[in-house]
Amino acid sequence: VARQLRWSAPVIVWSAHVWQVNGLVGSFALLAIVLATRRMRSGEKYFVTHVAGSVFVLAYTSVFIGFAVLLNEQANGPWKVLAAVLMTAAADTGAYFTGVFFGKHLMAPTLSPKKTWEGMAGAIALNMVAGVVLFATVLDGLWWQGALVSIPMTLMATAGDLIESTMKRDLGIKDMGDTIPGHGGVLDRLDSLLVNSVVAWFLFGLVPVVPAVGAMALMIIWRHRENIGRILEGKESRLGQKKAEAKTT
């Protein structure tokens, strides 16, 4: 996988920079075909599993980084990239400190034992502050636009963190690497930002058109919070059962 990313990631990022969306989509599709063709040399056994894993890694890393490049190519692009980074950092910071001091209700105990619903609330609150300030200053927008956009960005940052936690549980590892001492690999630091690069590219240009998207997302999450909790618990229990069966066999 590492060797694959060394040559595929620059191709996708460069294509996104030169040909925008067409370059991003086209290079991803062509590289997926190349990866599938290369896997054919290993025979048909586990072919679908290997190709699916390779394409997933390609999409989750290189393509998501490509969306950051697309965001940078928009009007006022560098400031938008900075805003996406700062808002993601605000969500992580708010979730951490609120969870440490007030966290009681666990969100996904098996996947991420320290993540709580109180932390989620703190993440949204601090990210709203960051969004209001950034949109009213460097992004030349309205304060309420920043407040609304901060909600889906916070939700997706949390989703990115949980996705990577699930990946690590499935792989049976604690960190994605050891590049950063005490913090794991680069992907451990960029999990939320990778997802939010896509969200920021999509939302920063749509805020004037769909100003209620953040409020709607928050209302849906809050209304179905109990169902979401049960779904997460169900997935965790199934994951634990699979690990127990694997150990016995």
mmCIF file of C-alpha atoms in Angstrom:
data_model
loop_
_atom_site.group_PDB
_atom_site.id
_atom_site.type_symbol
_atom_site.label_atom_id
_atom_site.label_comp_id
_atom_site.label_asym_id
_atom_site.label_seq_id
_atom_site.Cartn_x
_atom_site.Cartn_y
_atom_site.Cartn_z
ATOM 1 C CA VAL A 1 0.000 0.000 0.000
ATOM 2 C CA ALA A 2 2.813 2.420 0.869
ATOM 3 C CA ARG A 3 4.537 1.767 -2.466
ATOM 4 C CA GLN A 4 1.225 2.244 -4.216
ATOM 5 C CA LEU A 5 0.689 5.677 -2.633
ATOM 6 C CA ARG A 6 4.194 6.882 -3.491
ATOM 7 C CA TRP A 7 3.342 7.026 -7.190
ATOM 8 C CA SER A 8 -0.462 7.244 -7.227
ATOM 9 C CA ALA A 9 -0.906 10.161 -4.806
ATOM 10 C CA PRO A 10 1.269 12.626 -6.792
ATOM 11 C CA VAL A 11 -0.564 11.690 -9.993
ATOM 12 C CA ILE A 12 -3.982 12.428 -8.503
ATOM 13 C CA VAL A 13 -2.898 15.638 -6.764
ATOM 14 C CA TRP A 14 -1.162 16.953 -9.902
ATOM 15 C CA SER A 15 -4.172 16.061 -12.081
ATOM 16 C CA ALA A 16 -6.516 17.864 -9.678
ATOM 17 C CA HIS A 17 -4.303 20.944 -9.827
ATOM 18 C CA VAL A 18 -4.090 21.003 -13.632
ATOM 19 C CA TRP A 19 -7.525 19.760 -14.743
ATOM 20 C CA GLN A 20 -9.629 20.391 -11.622
ATOM 21 C CA VAL A 21 -12.539 18.000 -11.028
ATOM 22 C CA ASN A 22 -12.094 16.231 -14.375
ATOM 23 C CA GLY A 23 -8.465 15.530 -13.525
ATOM 24 C CA LEU A 24 -9.314 14.246 -10.041
ATOM 25 C CA VAL A 25 -12.080 11.898 -11.194
ATOM 26 C CA GLY A 26 -10.305 10.784 -14.357
ATOM 27 C CA SER A 27 -6.969 10.011 -12.688
ATOM 28 C CA PHE A 28 -8.694 8.121 -9.875
ATOM 29 C CA ALA A 29 -10.656 5.966 -12.333
ATOM 30 C CA LEU A 30 -7.589 5.224 -14.464
ATOM 31 C CA LEU A 31 -5.442 4.385 -11.440
ATOM 32 C CA ALA A 32 -8.150 2.062 -10.115
ATOM 33 C CA ILE A 33 -8.017 0.184 -13.429
ATOM 34 C CA VAL A 34 -4.221 0.040 -13.256
ATOM 35 C CA LEU A 35 -4.314 -1.335 -9.697
ATOM 36 C CA ALA A 36 -6.854 -3.988 -10.645
ATOM 37 C CA THR A 37 -4.754 -5.001 -13.647
ATOM 38 C CA ARG A 38 -1.613 -5.305 -11.523
ATOM 39 C CA ARG A 39 -3.429 -7.468 -8.980
ATOM 40 C CA MET A 40 -4.387 -9.900 -11.727
ATOM 41 C CA ARG A 41 -0.787 -11.105 -11.801
ATOM 42 C CA SER A 42 -1.261 -12.581 -8.312
ATOM 43 C CA GLY A 43 -4.100 -14.806 -9.454
ATOM 44 C CA GLU A 44 -7.802 -14.845 -8.739
ATOM 45 C CA LYS A 45 -7.623 -15.770 -5.058
ATOM 46 C CA TYR A 46 -8.649 -12.802 -2.881
ATOM 47 C CA PHE A 47 -8.660 -10.632 -6.010
ATOM 48 C CA VAL A 48 -11.794 -8.677 -5.074
ATOM 49 C CA THR A 49 -10.620 -8.162 -1.477
ATOM 50 C CA HIS A 50 -7.195 -6.902 -2.525
ATOM 51 C CA VAL A 51 -8.490 -4.615 -5.254
ATOM 52 C CA ALA A 52 -11.225 -3.207 -3.015
ATOM 53 C CA GLY A 53 -8.659 -2.481 -0.302
ATOM 54 C CA SER A 54 -6.280 -0.809 -2.743
ATOM 55 C CA VAL A 55 -9.009 1.367 -4.256
ATOM 56 C CA PHE A 56 -10.279 2.320 -0.802
ATOM 57 C CA VAL A 57 -6.810 3.437 0.299
ATOM 58 C CA LEU A 58 -6.448 5.373 -2.943
ATOM 59 C CA ALA A 59 -9.757 7.157 -2.394
ATOM 60 C CA TYR A 60 -9.374 7.750 1.349
ATOM 61 C CA THR A 61 -5.955 9.345 1.030
ATOM 62 C CA SER A 62 -5.033 10.585 -2.430
ATOM 63 C CA VAL A 63 -8.501 11.572 -3.628
ATOM 64 C CA PHE A 64 -9.368 13.364 -0.384
ATOM 65 C CA ILE A 65 -6.089 15.284 -0.603
ATOM 66 C CA GLY A 66 -7.072 16.120 -4.170
ATOM 67 C CA PHE A 67 -10.187 17.840 -2.833
ATOM 68 C CA ALA A 68 -7.958 20.070 -0.723
ATOM 69 C CA VAL A 69 -6.188 21.012 -3.954
ATOM 70 C CA LEU A 70 -9.551 21.773 -5.572
ATOM 71 C CA LEU A 71 -10.491 23.917 -2.578
ATOM 72 C CA ASN A 72 -7.253 25.846 -2.976
ATOM 73 C CA GLU A 73 -8.095 26.508 -6.646
ATOM 74 C CA GLN A 74 -11.392 28.215 -5.757
ATOM 75 C CA ALA A 75 -11.722 31.968 -5.395
ATOM 76 C CA ASN A 76 -10.008 32.979 -2.150
ATOM 77 C CA GLY A 77 -8.761 29.399 -2.111
ATOM 78 C CA PRO A 78 -5.745 29.638 0.241
ATOM 79 C CA TRP A 79 -7.890 31.294 2.915
ATOM 80 C CA LYS A 80 -10.523 28.580 2.476
ATOM 81 C CA VAL A 81 -7.909 25.891 3.003
ATOM 82 C CA LEU A 82 -6.711 27.672 6.127
ATOM 83 C CA ALA A 83 -10.307 27.978 7.345
ATOM 84 C CA ALA A 84 -10.891 24.246 6.815
ATOM 85 C CA VAL A 85 -7.760 23.427 8.821
ATOM 86 C CA LEU A 86 -8.625 25.816 11.664
ATOM 87 C CA MET A 87 -12.252 24.702 11.871
ATOM 88 C CA THR A 88 -11.225 21.053 11.974
ATOM 89 C CA ALA A 89 -8.687 21.853 14.693
ATOM 90 C CA ALA A 90 -11.356 23.771 16.615
ATOM 91 C CA ALA A 91 -13.689 20.769 16.475
ATOM 92 C CA ASP A 92 -10.976 18.422 17.746
ATOM 93 C CA THR A 93 -9.955 20.855 20.501
ATOM 94 C CA GLY A 94 -13.509 21.496 21.659
ATOM 95 C CA ALA A 95 -14.283 17.781 21.710
ATOM 96 C CA TYR A 96 -11.139 16.967 23.690
ATOM 97 C CA PHE A 97 -11.448 19.514 26.480
ATOM 98 C CA THR A 98 -15.225 19.226 26.852
ATOM 99 C CA GLY A 99 -14.934 15.443 26.904
ATOM 100 C CA VAL A 100 -12.177 15.517 29.525
ATOM 101 C CA PHE A 101 -14.020 17.801 31.927
ATOM 102 C CA PHE A 102 -17.685 17.004 31.257
ATOM 103 C CA GLY A 103 -17.794 13.762 29.272
ATOM 104 C CA LYS A 104 -20.122 11.129 30.727
ATOM 105 C CA HIS A 105 -22.098 9.544 27.897
ATOM 106 C CA LEU A 106 -19.846 7.472 25.631
ATOM 107 C CA MET A 107 -20.506 7.691 21.931
ATOM 108 C CA ALA A 108 -18.704 4.549 20.719
ATOM 109 C CA PRO A 109 -16.983 2.802 23.649
ATOM 110 C CA THR A 110 -15.278 0.065 21.634
ATOM 111 C CA LEU A 111 -14.212 2.113 18.637
ATOM 112 C CA SER A 112 -13.170 5.260 20.509
ATOM 113 C CA PRO A 113 -13.407 4.843 24.309
ATOM 114 C CA LYS A 114 -12.796 8.528 25.097
ATOM 115 C CA LYS A 115 -15.295 10.027 22.642
ATOM 116 C CA THR A 116 -18.474 11.317 24.306
ATOM 117 C CA TRP A 117 -21.656 13.093 23.295
ATOM 118 C CA GLU A 118 -20.699 15.979 25.576
ATOM 119 C CA GLY A 119 -17.452 16.220 23.624
ATOM 120 C CA MET A 120 -19.466 16.405 20.426
ATOM 121 C CA ALA A 121 -21.441 19.330 21.826
ATOM 122 C CA GLY A 122 -18.231 21.100 22.818
ATOM 123 C CA ALA A 123 -16.781 20.483 19.363
ATOM 124 C CA ILE A 124 -19.803 22.063 17.691
ATOM 125 C CA ALA A 125 -19.743 25.045 20.060
ATOM 126 C CA LEU A 126 -16.050 25.884 19.575
ATOM 127 C CA ASN A 127 -16.227 25.215 15.846
ATOM 128 C CA MET A 128 -19.165 27.605 15.574
ATOM 129 C CA VAL A 129 -17.025 30.320 17.134
ATOM 130 C CA ALA A 130 -14.219 29.569 14.697
ATOM 131 C CA GLY A 131 -16.621 29.501 11.744
ATOM 132 C CA VAL A 132 -18.245 32.811 12.692
ATOM 133 C CA VAL A 133 -14.867 34.536 13.031
ATOM 134 C CA LEU A 134 -13.387 33.092 9.846
ATOM 135 C CA PHE A 135 -16.411 33.724 7.637
ATOM 136 C CA ALA A 136 -16.831 37.255 8.919
ATOM 137 C CA THR A 137 -13.162 38.115 8.328
ATOM 138 C CA VAL A 138 -10.950 36.223 5.882
ATOM 139 C CA LEU A 139 -13.682 34.488 3.859
ATOM 140 C CA ASP A 140 -15.756 37.626 3.204
ATOM 141 C CA GLY A 141 -18.947 35.867 4.221
ATOM 142 C CA LEU A 142 -21.666 36.347 6.815
ATOM 143 C CA TRP A 143 -21.289 35.263 10.426
ATOM 144 C CA TRP A 144 -24.323 32.985 10.342
ATOM 145 C CA GLN A 145 -22.916 31.161 7.314
ATOM 146 C CA GLY A 146 -19.865 30.217 9.332
ATOM 147 C CA ALA A 147 -22.059 29.030 12.189
ATOM 148 C CA LEU A 148 -24.080 26.777 9.892
ATOM 149 C CA VAL A 149 -21.136 25.339 7.997
ATOM 150 C CA SER A 150 -19.394 24.483 11.271
ATOM 151 C CA ILE A 151 -22.080 21.917 12.145
ATOM 152 C CA PRO A 152 -21.624 19.467 9.241
ATOM 153 C CA MET A 153 -17.852 20.015 9.381
ATOM 154 C CA THR A 154 -17.854 18.981 13.041
ATOM 155 C CA LEU A 155 -20.002 15.939 12.330
ATOM 156 C CA MET A 156 -17.781 14.848 9.453
ATOM 157 C CA ALA A 157 -14.620 15.416 11.496
ATOM 158 C CA THR A 158 -16.025 13.036 14.094
ATOM 159 C CA ALA A 159 -16.982 10.577 11.372
ATOM 160 C CA GLY A 160 -13.444 10.696 9.983
ATOM 161 C CA ASP A 161 -12.017 9.951 13.408
ATOM 162 C CA LEU A 162 -14.393 7.025 13.930
ATOM 163 C CA ILE A 163 -13.681 5.647 10.455
ATOM 164 C CA GLU A 164 -9.971 5.524 11.168
ATOM 165 C CA SER A 165 -10.597 4.012 14.614
ATOM 166 C CA THR A 166 -12.636 1.261 12.953
ATOM 167 C CA MET A 167 -9.862 0.675 10.430
ATOM 168 C CA LYS A 168 -7.270 0.321 13.196
ATOM 169 C CA ARG A 169 -9.491 -2.074 15.169
ATOM 170 C CA ASP A 170 -9.972 -4.173 12.055
ATOM 171 C CA LEU A 171 -6.219 -4.222 11.359
ATOM 172 C CA GLY A 172 -5.412 -4.903 15.017
ATOM 173 C CA ILE A 173 -3.074 -1.916 15.407
ATOM 174 C CA LYS A 174 -2.949 1.029 17.800
ATOM 175 C CA ASP A 175 -1.557 3.665 15.412
ATOM 176 C CA MET A 176 -1.252 4.030 11.656
ATOM 177 C CA GLY A 177 2.499 4.551 11.973
ATOM 178 C CA ASP A 178 5.253 5.994 14.121
ATOM 179 C CA THR A 179 6.213 9.063 12.108
ATOM 180 C CA ILE A 180 5.225 11.468 14.887
ATOM 181 C CA PRO A 181 6.550 10.304 18.300
ATOM 182 C CA GLY A 182 3.712 10.005 20.788
ATOM 183 C CA HIS A 183 1.032 10.694 18.176
ATOM 184 C CA GLY A 184 1.337 7.793 15.741
ATOM 185 C CA GLY A 185 1.464 8.217 11.993
ATOM 186 C CA VAL A 186 0.566 11.107 9.739
ATOM 187 C CA LEU A 187 -2.864 9.610 9.026
ATOM 188 C CA ASP A 188 -3.615 9.594 12.765
ATOM 189 C CA ARG A 189 -3.312 13.402 12.708
ATOM 190 C CA LEU A 190 -5.075 13.972 9.382
ATOM 191 C CA ASP A 191 -8.072 11.637 9.677
ATOM 192 C CA SER A 192 -10.587 14.427 10.368
ATOM 193 C CA LEU A 193 -8.938 16.889 7.990
ATOM 194 C CA LEU A 194 -9.003 14.457 5.064
ATOM 195 C CA VAL A 195 -12.769 14.101 5.349
ATOM 196 C CA ASN A 196 -13.311 17.815 5.945
ATOM 197 C CA SER A 197 -11.347 18.755 2.834
ATOM 198 C CA VAL A 198 -14.193 17.191 0.845
ATOM 199 C CA VAL A 199 -16.861 18.820 3.014
ATOM 200 C CA ALA A 200 -15.214 22.251 2.806
ATOM 201 C CA TRP A 201 -14.833 22.043 -0.974
ATOM 202 C CA PHE A 202 -18.524 21.207 -1.262
ATOM 203 C CA LEU A 203 -19.971 23.583 1.328
ATOM 204 C CA PHE A 204 -17.860 26.734 1.103
ATOM 205 C CA GLY A 205 -19.274 27.456 -2.334
ATOM 206 C CA LEU A 206 -22.808 26.360 -1.495
ATOM 207 C CA VAL A 207 -23.378 28.351 1.696
ATOM 208 C CA PRO A 208 -25.250 31.188 -0.044
ATOM 209 C CA VAL A 209 -27.461 28.632 -1.826
ATOM 210 C CA VAL A 210 -28.277 26.239 0.994
ATOM 211 C CA PRO A 211 -27.878 28.179 4.235
ATOM 212 C CA ALA A 212 -29.929 25.696 6.264
ATOM 213 C CA VAL A 213 -27.755 22.633 5.573
ATOM 214 C CA GLY A 214 -25.945 22.822 8.918
ATOM 215 C CA ALA A 215 -29.093 23.329 10.963
ATOM 216 C CA MET A 216 -30.839 20.475 9.159
ATOM 217 C CA ALA A 217 -27.908 18.137 9.799
ATOM 218 C CA LEU A 218 -27.880 18.993 13.494
ATOM 219 C CA MET A 219 -31.657 18.504 13.807
ATOM 220 C CA ILE A 220 -31.450 15.082 12.137
ATOM 221 C CA ILE A 221 -28.569 13.948 14.363
ATOM 222 C CA TRP A 222 -30.290 15.168 17.527
ATOM 223 C CA ARG A 223 -33.650 13.658 16.640
ATOM 224 C CA HIS A 224 -32.141 10.252 15.891
ATOM 225 C CA ARG A 225 -29.347 10.287 18.461
ATOM 226 C CA GLU A 226 -30.667 7.221 20.288
ATOM 227 C CA ASN A 227 -30.947 5.212 17.070
ATOM 228 C CA ILE A 228 -27.442 6.298 16.065
ATOM 229 C CA GLY A 229 -26.118 5.161 19.437
ATOM 230 C CA ARG A 230 -27.787 1.761 19.059
ATOM 231 C CA ILE A 231 -26.386 1.364 15.542
ATOM 232 C CA LEU A 232 -22.867 2.145 16.759
ATOM 233 C CA GLU A 233 -23.226 -0.285 19.661
ATOM 234 C CA GLY A 234 -24.516 -2.975 17.312
ATOM 235 C CA LYS A 235 -21.570 -2.553 14.956
ATOM 236 C CA GLU A 236 -19.158 -2.669 17.879
ATOM 237 C CA SER A 237 -20.657 -5.882 19.239
ATOM 238 C CA ARG A 238 -20.488 -7.540 15.809
ATOM 239 C CA LEU A 239 -16.867 -6.440 15.467
ATOM 240 C CA GLY A 240 -16.076 -7.922 18.882
ATOM 241 C CA GLN A 241 -17.759 -11.206 17.937
ATOM 242 C CA LYS A 242 -15.723 -11.453 14.734
ATOM 243 C CA LYS A 243 -12.481 -10.885 16.661
ATOM 244 C CA ALA A 244 -13.445 -13.517 19.229
ATOM 245 C CA GLU A 245 -14.243 -16.031 16.469
ATOM 246 C CA ALA A 246 -10.935 -15.245 14.767
ATOM 247 C CA LYS A 247 -9.008 -15.927 17.988
ATOM 248 C CA THR A 248 -10.747 -19.263 18.572
ATOM 249 C CA THR A 249 -10.005 -20.420 15.043
#
